[in-house]
PDB file of C-alpha atoms in Angstrom:
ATOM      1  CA  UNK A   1     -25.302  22.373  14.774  1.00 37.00           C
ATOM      2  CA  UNK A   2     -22.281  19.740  14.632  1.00 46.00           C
ATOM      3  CA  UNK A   3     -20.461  20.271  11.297  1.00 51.00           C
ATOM      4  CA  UNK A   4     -20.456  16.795   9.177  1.00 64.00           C
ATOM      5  CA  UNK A   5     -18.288  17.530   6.478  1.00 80.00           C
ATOM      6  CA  UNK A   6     -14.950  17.392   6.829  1.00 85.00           C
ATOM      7  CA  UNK A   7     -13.902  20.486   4.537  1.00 90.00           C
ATOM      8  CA  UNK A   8     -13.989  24.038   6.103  1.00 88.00           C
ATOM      9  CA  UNK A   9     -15.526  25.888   3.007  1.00 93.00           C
ATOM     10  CA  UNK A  10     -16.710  24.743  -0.273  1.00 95.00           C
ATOM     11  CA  UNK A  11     -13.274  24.252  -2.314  1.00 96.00           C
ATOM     12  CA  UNK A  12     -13.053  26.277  -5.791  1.00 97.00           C
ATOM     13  CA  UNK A  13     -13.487  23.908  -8.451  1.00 97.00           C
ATOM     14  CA  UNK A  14     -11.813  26.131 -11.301  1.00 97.00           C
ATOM     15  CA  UNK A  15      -9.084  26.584  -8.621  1.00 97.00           C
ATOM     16  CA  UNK A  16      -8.495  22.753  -8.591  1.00 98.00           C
ATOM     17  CA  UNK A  17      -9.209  22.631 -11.951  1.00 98.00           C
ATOM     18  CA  UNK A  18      -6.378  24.729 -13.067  1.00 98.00           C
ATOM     19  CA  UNK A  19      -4.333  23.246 -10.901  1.00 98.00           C
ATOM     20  CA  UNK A  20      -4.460  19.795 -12.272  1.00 98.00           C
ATOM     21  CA  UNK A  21      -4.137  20.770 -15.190  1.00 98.00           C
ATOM     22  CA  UNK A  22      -0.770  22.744 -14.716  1.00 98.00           C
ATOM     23  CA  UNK A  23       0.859  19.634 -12.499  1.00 98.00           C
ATOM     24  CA  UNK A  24      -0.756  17.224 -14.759  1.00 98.00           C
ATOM     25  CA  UNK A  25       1.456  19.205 -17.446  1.00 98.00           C
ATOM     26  CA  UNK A  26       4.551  19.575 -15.863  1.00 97.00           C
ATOM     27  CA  UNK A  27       4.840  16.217 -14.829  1.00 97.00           C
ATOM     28  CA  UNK A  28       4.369  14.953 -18.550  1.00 96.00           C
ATOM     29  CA  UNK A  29       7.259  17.035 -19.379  1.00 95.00           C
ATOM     30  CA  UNK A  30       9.472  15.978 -16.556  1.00 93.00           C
ATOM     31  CA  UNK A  31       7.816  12.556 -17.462  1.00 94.00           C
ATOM     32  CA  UNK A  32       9.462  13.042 -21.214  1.00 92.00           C
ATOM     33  CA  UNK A  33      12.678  14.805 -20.077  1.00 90.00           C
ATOM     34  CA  UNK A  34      13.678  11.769 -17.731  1.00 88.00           C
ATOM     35  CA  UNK A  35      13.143   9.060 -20.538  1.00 89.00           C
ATOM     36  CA  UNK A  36      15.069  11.362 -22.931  1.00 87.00           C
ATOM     37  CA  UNK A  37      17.981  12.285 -20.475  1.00 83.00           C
ATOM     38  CA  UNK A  38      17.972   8.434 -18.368  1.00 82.00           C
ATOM     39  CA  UNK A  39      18.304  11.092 -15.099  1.00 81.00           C
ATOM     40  CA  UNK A  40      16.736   8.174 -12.836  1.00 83.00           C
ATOM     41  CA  UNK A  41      17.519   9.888  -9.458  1.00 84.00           C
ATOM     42  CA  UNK A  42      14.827  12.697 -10.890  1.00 87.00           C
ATOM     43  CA  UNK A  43      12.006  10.202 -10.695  1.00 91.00           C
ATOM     44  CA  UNK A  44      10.965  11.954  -6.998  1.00 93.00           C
ATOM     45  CA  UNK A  45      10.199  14.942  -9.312  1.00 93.00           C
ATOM     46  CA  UNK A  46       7.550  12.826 -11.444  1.00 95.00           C
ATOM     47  CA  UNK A  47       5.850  10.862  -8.323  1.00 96.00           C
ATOM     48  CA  UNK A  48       5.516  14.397  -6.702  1.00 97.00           C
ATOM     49  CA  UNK A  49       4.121  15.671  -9.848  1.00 97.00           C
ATOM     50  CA  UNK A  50       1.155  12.813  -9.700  1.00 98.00           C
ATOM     51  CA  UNK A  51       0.772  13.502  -5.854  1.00 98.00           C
ATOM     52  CA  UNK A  52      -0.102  16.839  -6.751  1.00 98.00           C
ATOM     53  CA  UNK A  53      -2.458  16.351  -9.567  1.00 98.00           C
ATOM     54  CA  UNK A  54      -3.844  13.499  -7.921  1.00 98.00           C
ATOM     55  CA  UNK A  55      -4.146  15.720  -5.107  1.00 98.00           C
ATOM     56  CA  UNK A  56      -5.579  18.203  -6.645  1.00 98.00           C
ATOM     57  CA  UNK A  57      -7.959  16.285  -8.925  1.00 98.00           C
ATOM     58  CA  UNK A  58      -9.412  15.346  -5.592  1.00 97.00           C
ATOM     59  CA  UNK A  59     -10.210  18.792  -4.820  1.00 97.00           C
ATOM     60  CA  UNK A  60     -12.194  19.443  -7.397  1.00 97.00           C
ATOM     61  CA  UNK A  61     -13.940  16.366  -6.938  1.00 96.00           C
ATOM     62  CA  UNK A  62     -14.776  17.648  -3.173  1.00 95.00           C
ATOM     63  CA  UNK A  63     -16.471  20.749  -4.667  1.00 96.00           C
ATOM     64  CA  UNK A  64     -19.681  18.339  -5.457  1.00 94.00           C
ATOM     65  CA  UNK A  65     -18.793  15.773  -2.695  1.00 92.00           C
ATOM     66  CA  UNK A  66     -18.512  17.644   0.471  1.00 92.00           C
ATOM     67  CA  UNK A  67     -19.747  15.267   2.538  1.00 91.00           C
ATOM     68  CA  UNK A  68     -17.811  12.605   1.063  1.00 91.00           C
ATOM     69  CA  UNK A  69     -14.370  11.434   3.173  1.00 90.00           C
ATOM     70  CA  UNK A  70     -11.866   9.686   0.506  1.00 93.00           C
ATOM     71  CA  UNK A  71     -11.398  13.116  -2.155  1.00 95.00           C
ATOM     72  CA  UNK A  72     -10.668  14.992   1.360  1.00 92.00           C
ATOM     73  CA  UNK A  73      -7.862  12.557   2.813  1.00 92.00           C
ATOM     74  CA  UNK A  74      -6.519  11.965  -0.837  1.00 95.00           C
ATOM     75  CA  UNK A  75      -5.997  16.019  -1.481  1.00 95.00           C
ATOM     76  CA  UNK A  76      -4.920  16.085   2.196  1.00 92.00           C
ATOM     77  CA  UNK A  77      -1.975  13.467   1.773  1.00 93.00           C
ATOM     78  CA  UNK A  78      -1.025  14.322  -1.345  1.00 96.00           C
ATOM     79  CA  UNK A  79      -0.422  17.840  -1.470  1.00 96.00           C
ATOM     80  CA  UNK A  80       0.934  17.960   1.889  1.00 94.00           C
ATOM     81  CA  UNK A  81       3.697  15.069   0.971  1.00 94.00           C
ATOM     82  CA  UNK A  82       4.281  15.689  -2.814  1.00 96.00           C
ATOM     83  CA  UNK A  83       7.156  18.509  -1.800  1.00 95.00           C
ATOM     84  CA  UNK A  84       9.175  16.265   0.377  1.00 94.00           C
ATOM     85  CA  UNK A  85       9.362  14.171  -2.905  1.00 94.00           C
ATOM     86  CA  UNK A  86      10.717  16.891  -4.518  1.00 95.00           C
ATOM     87  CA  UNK A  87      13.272  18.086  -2.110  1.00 94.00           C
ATOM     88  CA  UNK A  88      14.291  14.724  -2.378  1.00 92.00           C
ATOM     89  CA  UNK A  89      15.968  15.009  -6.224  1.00 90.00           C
ATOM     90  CA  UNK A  90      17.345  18.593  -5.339  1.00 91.00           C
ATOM     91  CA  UNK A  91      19.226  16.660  -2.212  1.00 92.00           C
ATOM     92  CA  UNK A  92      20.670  14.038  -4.339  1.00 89.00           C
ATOM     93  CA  UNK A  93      21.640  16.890  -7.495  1.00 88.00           C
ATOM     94  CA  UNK A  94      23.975  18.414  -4.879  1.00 92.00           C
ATOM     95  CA  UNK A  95      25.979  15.324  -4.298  1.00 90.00           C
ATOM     96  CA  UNK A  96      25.831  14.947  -8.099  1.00 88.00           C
ATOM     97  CA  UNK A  97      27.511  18.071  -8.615  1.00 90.00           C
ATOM     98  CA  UNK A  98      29.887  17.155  -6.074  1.00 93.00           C
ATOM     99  CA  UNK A  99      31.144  14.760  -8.079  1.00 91.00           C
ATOM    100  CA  UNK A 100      31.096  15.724 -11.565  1.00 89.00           C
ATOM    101  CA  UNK A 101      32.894  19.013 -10.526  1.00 91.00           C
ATOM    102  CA  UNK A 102      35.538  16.635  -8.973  1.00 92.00           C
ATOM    103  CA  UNK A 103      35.629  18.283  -5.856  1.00 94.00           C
ATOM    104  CA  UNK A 104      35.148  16.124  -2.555  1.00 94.00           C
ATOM    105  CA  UNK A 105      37.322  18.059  -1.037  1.00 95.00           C
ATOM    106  CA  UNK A 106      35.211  21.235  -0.576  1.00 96.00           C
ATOM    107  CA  UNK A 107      31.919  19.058   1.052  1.00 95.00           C
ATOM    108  CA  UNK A 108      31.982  19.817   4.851  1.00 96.00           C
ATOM    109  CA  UNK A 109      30.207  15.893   4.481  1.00 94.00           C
ATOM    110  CA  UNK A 110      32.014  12.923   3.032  1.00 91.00           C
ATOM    111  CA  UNK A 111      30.147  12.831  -0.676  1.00 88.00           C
ATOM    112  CA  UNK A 112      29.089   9.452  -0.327  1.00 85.00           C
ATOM    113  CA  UNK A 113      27.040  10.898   2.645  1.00 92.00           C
ATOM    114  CA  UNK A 114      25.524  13.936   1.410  1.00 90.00           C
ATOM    115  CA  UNK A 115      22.751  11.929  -0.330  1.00 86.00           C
ATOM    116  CA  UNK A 116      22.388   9.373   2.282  1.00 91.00           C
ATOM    117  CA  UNK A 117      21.948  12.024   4.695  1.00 94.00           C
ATOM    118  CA  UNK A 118      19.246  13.978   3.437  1.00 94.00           C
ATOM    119  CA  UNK A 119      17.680  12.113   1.390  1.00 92.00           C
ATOM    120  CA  UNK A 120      17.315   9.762   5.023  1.00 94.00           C
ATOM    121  CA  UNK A 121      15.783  12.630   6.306  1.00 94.00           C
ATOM    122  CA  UNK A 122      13.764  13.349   4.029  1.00 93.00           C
ATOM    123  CA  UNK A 123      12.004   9.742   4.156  1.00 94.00           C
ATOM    124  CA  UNK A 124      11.696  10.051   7.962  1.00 96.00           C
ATOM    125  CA  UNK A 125      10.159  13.300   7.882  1.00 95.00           C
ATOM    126  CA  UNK A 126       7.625  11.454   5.095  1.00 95.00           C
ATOM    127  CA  UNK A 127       6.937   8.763   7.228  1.00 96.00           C
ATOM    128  CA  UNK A 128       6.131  10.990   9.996  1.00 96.00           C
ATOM    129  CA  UNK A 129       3.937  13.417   8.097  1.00 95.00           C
ATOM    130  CA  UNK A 130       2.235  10.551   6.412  1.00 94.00           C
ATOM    131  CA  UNK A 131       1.626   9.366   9.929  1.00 94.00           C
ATOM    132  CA  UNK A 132      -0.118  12.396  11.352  1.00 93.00           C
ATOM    133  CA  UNK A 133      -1.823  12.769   8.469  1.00 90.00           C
ATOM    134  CA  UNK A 134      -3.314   9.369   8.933  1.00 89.00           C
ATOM    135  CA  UNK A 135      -3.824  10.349  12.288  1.00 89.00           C
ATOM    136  CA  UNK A 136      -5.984  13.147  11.360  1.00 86.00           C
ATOM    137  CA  UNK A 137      -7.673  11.441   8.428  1.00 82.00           C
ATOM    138  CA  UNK A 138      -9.279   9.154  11.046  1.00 80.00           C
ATOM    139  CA  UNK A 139      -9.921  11.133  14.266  1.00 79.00           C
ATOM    140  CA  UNK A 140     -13.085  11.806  15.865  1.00 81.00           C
ATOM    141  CA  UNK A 141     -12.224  13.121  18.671  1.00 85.00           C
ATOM    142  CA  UNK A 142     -10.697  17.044  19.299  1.00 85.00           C
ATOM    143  CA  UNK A 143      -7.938  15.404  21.148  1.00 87.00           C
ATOM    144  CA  UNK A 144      -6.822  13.098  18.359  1.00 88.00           C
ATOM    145  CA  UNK A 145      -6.951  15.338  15.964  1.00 86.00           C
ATOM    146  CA  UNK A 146      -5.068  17.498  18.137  1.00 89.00           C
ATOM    147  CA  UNK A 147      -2.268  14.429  18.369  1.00 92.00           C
ATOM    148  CA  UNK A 148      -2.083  14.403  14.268  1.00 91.00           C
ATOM    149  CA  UNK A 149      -1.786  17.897  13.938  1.00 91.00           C
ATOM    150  CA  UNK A 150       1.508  17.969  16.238  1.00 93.00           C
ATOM    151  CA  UNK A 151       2.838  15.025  14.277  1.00 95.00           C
ATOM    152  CA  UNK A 152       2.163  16.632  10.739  1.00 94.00           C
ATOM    153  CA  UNK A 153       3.620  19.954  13.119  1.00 94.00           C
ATOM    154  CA  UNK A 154       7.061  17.837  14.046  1.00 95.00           C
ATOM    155  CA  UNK A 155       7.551  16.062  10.318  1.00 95.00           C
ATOM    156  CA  UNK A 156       7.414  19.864   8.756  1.00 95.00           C
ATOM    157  CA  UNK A 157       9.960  21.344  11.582  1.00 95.00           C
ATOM    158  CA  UNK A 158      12.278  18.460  11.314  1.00 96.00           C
ATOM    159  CA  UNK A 159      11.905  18.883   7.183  1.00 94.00           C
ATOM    160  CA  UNK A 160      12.867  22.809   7.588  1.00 95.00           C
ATOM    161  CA  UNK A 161      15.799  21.782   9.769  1.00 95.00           C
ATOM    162  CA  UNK A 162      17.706  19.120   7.463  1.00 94.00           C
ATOM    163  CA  UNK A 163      16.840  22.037   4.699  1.00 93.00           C
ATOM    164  CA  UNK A 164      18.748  24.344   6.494  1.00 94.00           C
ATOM    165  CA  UNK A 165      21.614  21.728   7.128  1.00 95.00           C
ATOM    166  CA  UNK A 166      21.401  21.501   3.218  1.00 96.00           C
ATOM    167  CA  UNK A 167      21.700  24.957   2.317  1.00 96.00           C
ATOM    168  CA  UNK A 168      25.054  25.233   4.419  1.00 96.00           C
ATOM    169  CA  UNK A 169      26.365  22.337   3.336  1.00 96.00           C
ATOM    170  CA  UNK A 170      25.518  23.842  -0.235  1.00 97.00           C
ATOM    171  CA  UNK A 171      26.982  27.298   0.559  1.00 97.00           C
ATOM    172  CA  UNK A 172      30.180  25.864   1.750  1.00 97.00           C
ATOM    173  CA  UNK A 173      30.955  23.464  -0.893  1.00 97.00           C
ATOM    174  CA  UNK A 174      29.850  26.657  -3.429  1.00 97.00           C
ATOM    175  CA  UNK A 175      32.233  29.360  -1.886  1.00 97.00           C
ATOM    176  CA  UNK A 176      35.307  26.796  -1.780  1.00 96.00           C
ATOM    177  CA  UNK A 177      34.457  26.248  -5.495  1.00 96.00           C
ATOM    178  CA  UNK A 178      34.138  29.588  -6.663  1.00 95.00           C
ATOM    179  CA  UNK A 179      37.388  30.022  -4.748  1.00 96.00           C
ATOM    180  CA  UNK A 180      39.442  27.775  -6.081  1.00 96.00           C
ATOM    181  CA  UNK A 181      37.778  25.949  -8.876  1.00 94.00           C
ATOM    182  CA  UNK A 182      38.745  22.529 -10.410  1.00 93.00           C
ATOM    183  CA  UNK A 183      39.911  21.458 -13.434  1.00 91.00           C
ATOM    184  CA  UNK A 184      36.385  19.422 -14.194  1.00 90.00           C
ATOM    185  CA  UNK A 185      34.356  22.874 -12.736  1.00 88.00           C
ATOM    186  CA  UNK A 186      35.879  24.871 -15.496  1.00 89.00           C
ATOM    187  CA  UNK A 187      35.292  22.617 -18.398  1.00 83.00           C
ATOM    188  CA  UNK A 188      32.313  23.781 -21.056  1.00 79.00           C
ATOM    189  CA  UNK A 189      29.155  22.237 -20.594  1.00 76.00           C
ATOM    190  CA  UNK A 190      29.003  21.880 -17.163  1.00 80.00           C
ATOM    191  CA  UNK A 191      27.140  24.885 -15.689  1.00 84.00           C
ATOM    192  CA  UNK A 192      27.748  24.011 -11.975  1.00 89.00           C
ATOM    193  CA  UNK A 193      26.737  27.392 -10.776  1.00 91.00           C
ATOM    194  CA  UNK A 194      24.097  28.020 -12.833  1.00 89.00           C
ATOM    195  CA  UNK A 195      22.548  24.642 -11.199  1.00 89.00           C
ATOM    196  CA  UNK A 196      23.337  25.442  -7.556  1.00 93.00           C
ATOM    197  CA  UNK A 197      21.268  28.698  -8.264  1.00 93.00           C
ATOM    198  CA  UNK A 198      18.811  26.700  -9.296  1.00 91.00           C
ATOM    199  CA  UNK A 199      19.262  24.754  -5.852  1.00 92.00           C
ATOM    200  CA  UNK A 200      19.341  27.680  -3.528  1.00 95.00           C
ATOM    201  CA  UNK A 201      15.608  29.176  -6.245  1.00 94.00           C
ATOM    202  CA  UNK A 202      14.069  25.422  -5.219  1.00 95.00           C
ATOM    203  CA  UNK A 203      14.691  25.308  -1.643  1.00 94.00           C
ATOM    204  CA  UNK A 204      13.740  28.586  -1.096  1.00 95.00           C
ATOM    205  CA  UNK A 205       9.946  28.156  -1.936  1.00 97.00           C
ATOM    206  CA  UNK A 206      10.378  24.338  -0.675  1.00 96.00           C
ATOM    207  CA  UNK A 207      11.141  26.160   2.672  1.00 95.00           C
ATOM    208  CA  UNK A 208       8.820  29.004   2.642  1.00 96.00           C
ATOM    209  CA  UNK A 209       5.976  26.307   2.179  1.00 96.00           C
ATOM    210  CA  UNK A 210       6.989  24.217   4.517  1.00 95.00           C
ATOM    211  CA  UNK A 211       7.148  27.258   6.829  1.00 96.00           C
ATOM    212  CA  UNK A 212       3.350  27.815   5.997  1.00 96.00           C
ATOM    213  CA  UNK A 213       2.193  24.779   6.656  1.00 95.00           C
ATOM    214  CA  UNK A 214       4.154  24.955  10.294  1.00 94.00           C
ATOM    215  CA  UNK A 215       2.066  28.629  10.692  1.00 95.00           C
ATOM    216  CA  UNK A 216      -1.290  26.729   9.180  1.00 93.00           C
ATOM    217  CA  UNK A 217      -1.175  23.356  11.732  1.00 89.00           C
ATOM    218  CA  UNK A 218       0.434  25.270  14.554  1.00 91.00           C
ATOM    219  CA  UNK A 219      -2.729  28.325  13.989  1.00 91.00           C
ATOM    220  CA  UNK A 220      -4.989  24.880  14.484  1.00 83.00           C
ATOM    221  CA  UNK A 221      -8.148  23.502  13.069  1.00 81.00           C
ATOM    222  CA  UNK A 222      -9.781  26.864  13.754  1.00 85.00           C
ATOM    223  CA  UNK A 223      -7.126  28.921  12.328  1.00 90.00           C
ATOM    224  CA  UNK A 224      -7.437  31.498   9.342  1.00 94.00           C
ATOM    225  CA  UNK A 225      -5.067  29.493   7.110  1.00 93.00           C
ATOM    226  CA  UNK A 226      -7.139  26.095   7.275  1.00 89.00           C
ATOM    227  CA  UNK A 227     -10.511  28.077   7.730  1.00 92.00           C
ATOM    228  CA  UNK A 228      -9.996  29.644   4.130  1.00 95.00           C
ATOM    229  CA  UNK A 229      -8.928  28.126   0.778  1.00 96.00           C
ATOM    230  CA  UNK A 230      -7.046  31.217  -0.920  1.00 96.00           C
ATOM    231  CA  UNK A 231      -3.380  30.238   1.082  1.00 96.00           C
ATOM    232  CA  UNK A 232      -3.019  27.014   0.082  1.00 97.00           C
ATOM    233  CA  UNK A 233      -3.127  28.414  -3.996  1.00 98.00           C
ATOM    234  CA  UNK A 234      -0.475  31.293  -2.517  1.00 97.00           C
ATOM    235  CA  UNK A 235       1.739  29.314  -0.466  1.00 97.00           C
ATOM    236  CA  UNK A 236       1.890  26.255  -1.583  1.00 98.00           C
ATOM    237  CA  UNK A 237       0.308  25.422  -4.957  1.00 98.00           C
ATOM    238  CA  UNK A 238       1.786  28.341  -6.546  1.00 98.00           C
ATOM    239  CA  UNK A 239       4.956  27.764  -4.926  1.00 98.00           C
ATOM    240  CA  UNK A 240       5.343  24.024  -6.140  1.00 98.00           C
ATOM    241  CA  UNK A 241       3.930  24.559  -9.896  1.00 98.00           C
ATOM    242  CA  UNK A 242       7.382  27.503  -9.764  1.00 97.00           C
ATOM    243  CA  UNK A 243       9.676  24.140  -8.055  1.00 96.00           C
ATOM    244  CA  UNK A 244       8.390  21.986 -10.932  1.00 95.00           C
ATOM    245  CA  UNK A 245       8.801  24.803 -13.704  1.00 94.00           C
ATOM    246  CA  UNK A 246      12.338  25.889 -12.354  1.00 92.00           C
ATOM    247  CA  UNK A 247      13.580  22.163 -12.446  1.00 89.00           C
ATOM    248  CA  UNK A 248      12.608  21.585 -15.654  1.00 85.00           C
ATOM    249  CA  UNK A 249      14.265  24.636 -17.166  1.00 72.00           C
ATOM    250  CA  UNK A 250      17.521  23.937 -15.709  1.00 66.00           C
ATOM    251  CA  UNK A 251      17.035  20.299 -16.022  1.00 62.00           C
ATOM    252  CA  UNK A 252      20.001  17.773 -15.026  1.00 53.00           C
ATOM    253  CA  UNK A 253      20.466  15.542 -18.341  1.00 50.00           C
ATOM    254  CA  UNK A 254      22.794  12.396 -18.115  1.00 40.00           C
ATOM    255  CA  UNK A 255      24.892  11.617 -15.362  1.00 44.00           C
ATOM    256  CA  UNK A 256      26.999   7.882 -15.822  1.00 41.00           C
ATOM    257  CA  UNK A 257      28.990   7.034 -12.981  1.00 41.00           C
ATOM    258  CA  UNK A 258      32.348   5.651 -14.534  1.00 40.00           C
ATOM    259  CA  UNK A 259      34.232   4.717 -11.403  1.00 38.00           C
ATOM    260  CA  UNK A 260      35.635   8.384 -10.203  1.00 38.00           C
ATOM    261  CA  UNK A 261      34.702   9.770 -13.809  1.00 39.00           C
ATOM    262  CA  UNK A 262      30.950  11.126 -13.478  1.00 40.00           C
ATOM    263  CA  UNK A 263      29.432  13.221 -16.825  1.00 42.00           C
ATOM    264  CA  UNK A 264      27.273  15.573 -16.171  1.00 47.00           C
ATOM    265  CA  UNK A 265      25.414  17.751 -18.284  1.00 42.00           C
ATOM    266  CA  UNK A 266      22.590  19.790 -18.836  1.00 40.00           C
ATOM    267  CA  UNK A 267      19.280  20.376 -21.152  1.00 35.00           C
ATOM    268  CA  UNK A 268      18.655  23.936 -20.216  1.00 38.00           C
ATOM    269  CA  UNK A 269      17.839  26.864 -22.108  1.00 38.00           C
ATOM    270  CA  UNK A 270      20.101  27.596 -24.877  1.00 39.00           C
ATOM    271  CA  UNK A 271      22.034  24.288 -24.022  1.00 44.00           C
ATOM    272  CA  UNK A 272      22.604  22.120 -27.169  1.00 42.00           C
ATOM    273  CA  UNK A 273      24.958  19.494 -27.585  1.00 42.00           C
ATOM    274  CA  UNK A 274      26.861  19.945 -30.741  1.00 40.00           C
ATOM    275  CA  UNK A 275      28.385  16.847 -31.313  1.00 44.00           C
TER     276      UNK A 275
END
């Protein structure tokens, strides 16, 4: 008998539950930390925040509407697009540091570049997910949905490669500036390395995620990963609710462009202004 519904197996409803409820959380307190600090470039944090309890809201919704097509395309969307939101911040925190450390110099990219750059490619690799996803929201035929799951494929590949570019342009810039640090790297309050840690923590699971997703669309419709719900909590919800909890710790406070002069600090752990 032809299967209706559009969900493989009955989603967990305490699953989604919990989940909700721990995005739903950490996006209040990014929410609060980005009014408190004026960090505007973090906003990509908060919108992925709502795409994932939005997303996952949806889910739990499905448990007692399996036949029902909008709470499957909305969790589908949202959770797959929520972490290219927040690789977006972590892109333009690099070029950030860049500058409040003072040192151009060491960038194997022109600093005015490094956010363009990714943050570009990050967008395109968006559009194109969003695209397949689309795609596979509305096919009815095997072929189609064939066609959106190589688009959804080629948006995650081309995400993992610009993260890779990242992380080298990262390395660089941090071995140059361990090795011959500036005046403005050395200065208290500015934990540079401590943050590009924090960087290297964040695209790590970003990555690993995005690499299961390439295993789970490549595998195909009939595939273990999509077959079976328990993944998706391993390798992607778990790893996302640790992105959102590691970039609030270590959160970026105020950065003011003055000309050349850029001040940044940091509300971390520990980390009190004592003026």
């Amino acid at each position: 008998m032809a299967k209706e519904q559009p969900w493989d197996y009955v989603p967990s409803l305490p699953l989604a539950i919990v989940a909700t409820v721990v995005f739903a959380s950490l996006t209040i307190l990014h929410t609060f930390r980005l009014f408190r600090t004026r960090t505007w470039f973090c906003i990509p944090f908060i919108l992925g925040g709502a795409f994932e309890t939005i997303g996952y809201g949806a889910r739990a919704a499905g448990h007692s509407n399996l036949d029902s097509l909008p709470p499957y395309i909305i969790q589908a969307l949202l959770i797959l697009l929520a972490p290219i939101l927040f690789a977006a911040s972590v892109y333009m925190i690099l070029g950030r540091l860049i500058r409040a450390t003072s040192a151009e110099s060491y960038s194997i990219i022109r600093v005015n570049w490094v956010t363009k750059i990714f943050v570009g490619g990050d967008i395109f690799s968006f559009l194109v997910q969003a695209l397949g996803a689309g795609m596979l929201s509305g096919a009815k035929t095997q072929s189609s949905k064939k066609r959106g799951e190589t688009v959804i494929l080629a948006g995650l590949i081309f995400q993992i490669i610009i993260f890779g570019f990242f992380i080298l342009v990262a390395l660089v810039f941090h071995n140059r500036l361990r090795a011959r640090p500036t005046d403005k790297s050395t200065a208290p309050g500015l934990p540079w390395e401590r943050l590009m840690f924090m960087l290297y923590g964040v695209s790590v699971l970003i990555t690993t995620r995005n690499l299961f997703r390439v295993i789970e669309y490549a595998m195909g419709e009939s595939g273990y990963l999509l077959q079976n719900e328990w993944p998706i909590y391993v390798f992607d919800t778990a790893l996302m609710v640790c992105v959102l909890a590691i970039c609030q710790m270590w959160y970026v406070g105020k950065i003011r462009p003055k000309s050349d002069d850029v001040d940044l600090e940091t509300i971390g752990e520990g980390h009190h202004a004592s003026h």
